[in-house]
């Protein structure tokens, strides 16, 4: 049995039109190495958008971190002797054994892709968030057909939502950590103590609405003009409420 790991579109076109094609056969020791090959191959494409590039880099980082978590204990001398992994993600990672690199996974990938180490870690959060989107929404987002704030996707990656469980933008907003807001019936004084107030906790609702609206922005169109008007109106309302709270 053979598994197709690249050229899916070309294969489909050849099959559809009865065209002859050539196959390159490659063997890999593990499926993890197949996955790494596929990610690297995709990252070599020139037509990737920023979201696709960040997703693939983050996926590569997460795969390597997961693989390094299953370390070989054959060299562990006993329960009272600390086991030192060959590679960690801290800046103080040390070399274990001849020829082993002392650089962290993030440092190594950052050098390989010519980006900052923090960028790799943010990409990991981003890819984790993208994987929590339902397949249709994920495909639309990565294809640039749906616009979602990148920081919102990173925040989603930090939540406990299962993969492929967020199917709508409203569901995404509901999955994000709530914005800190005054408890109904109280307000915060300059001394930090709660004071009595009849003012409802509207800022949290307005912030939530604003997040939903902003994440719906796409390419310029007549609909976006109306959307921007609604965003501006929501911003004015939030500003008015916050000004009264000061």
CSV table of N, CA and C in Angstrom, one decimal, residues 24 29 44 58 96 117 127 166 172 180 191 207 218 222:
chain,number,residue,atom,x,y,z
A,24,UNK,N,7.1,9.5,-7.4
A,24,UNK,CA,8.4,9.3,-6.7
A,24,UNK,C,8.2,8.6,-5.4
A,29,UNK,N,11.0,6.1,8.2
A,29,UNK,CA,11.0,5.2,9.3
A,29,UNK,C,9.7,5.3,10.1
A,44,UNK,N,7.7,25.3,1.8
A,44,UNK,CA,8.5,25.7,0.7
A,44,UNK,C,7.7,26.3,-0.5
A,58,UNK,N,4.0,26.7,13.4
A,58,UNK,CA,3.5,26.3,14.8
A,58,UNK,C,3.2,24.8,14.9
A,96,UNK,N,23.6,17.0,26.1
A,96,UNK,CA,23.7,15.7,26.7
A,96,UNK,C,24.2,14.7,25.6
A,117,UNK,N,12.5,33.8,18.0
A,117,UNK,CA,12.1,32.6,18.8
A,117,UNK,C,10.7,32.8,19.4
A,127,UNK,N,-1.4,27.9,15.9
A,127,UNK,CA,-1.8,26.6,15.2
A,127,UNK,C,-2.7,25.8,16.1
A,166,UNK,N,-15.1,24.4,17.3
A,166,UNK,CA,-15.6,25.8,17.2
A,166,UNK,C,-16.0,26.0,15.7
A,172,UNK,N,-16.7,31.1,18.6
A,172,UNK,CA,-15.3,31.5,18.9
A,172,UNK,C,-15.3,32.5,20.0
A,180,UNK,N,-12.6,41.2,32.0
A,180,UNK,CA,-12.9,41.6,33.3
A,180,UNK,C,-13.8,42.8,33.3
A,191,UNK,N,-9.7,54.1,45.4
A,191,UNK,CA,-9.0,53.4,46.5
A,191,UNK,C,-9.0,51.9,46.3
A,207,UNK,N,-17.9,45.0,24.7
A,207,UNK,CA,-16.6,44.4,24.2
A,207,UNK,C,-16.8,43.2,23.4
A,218,UNK,N,-13.6,41.6,6.2
A,218,UNK,CA,-13.0,40.9,5.2
A,218,UNK,C,-12.4,41.9,4.2
A,222,UNK,N,-19.3,46.6,-0.1
A,222,UNK,CA,-20.4,47.5,0.3
A,222,UNK,C,-20.9,47.0,1.7
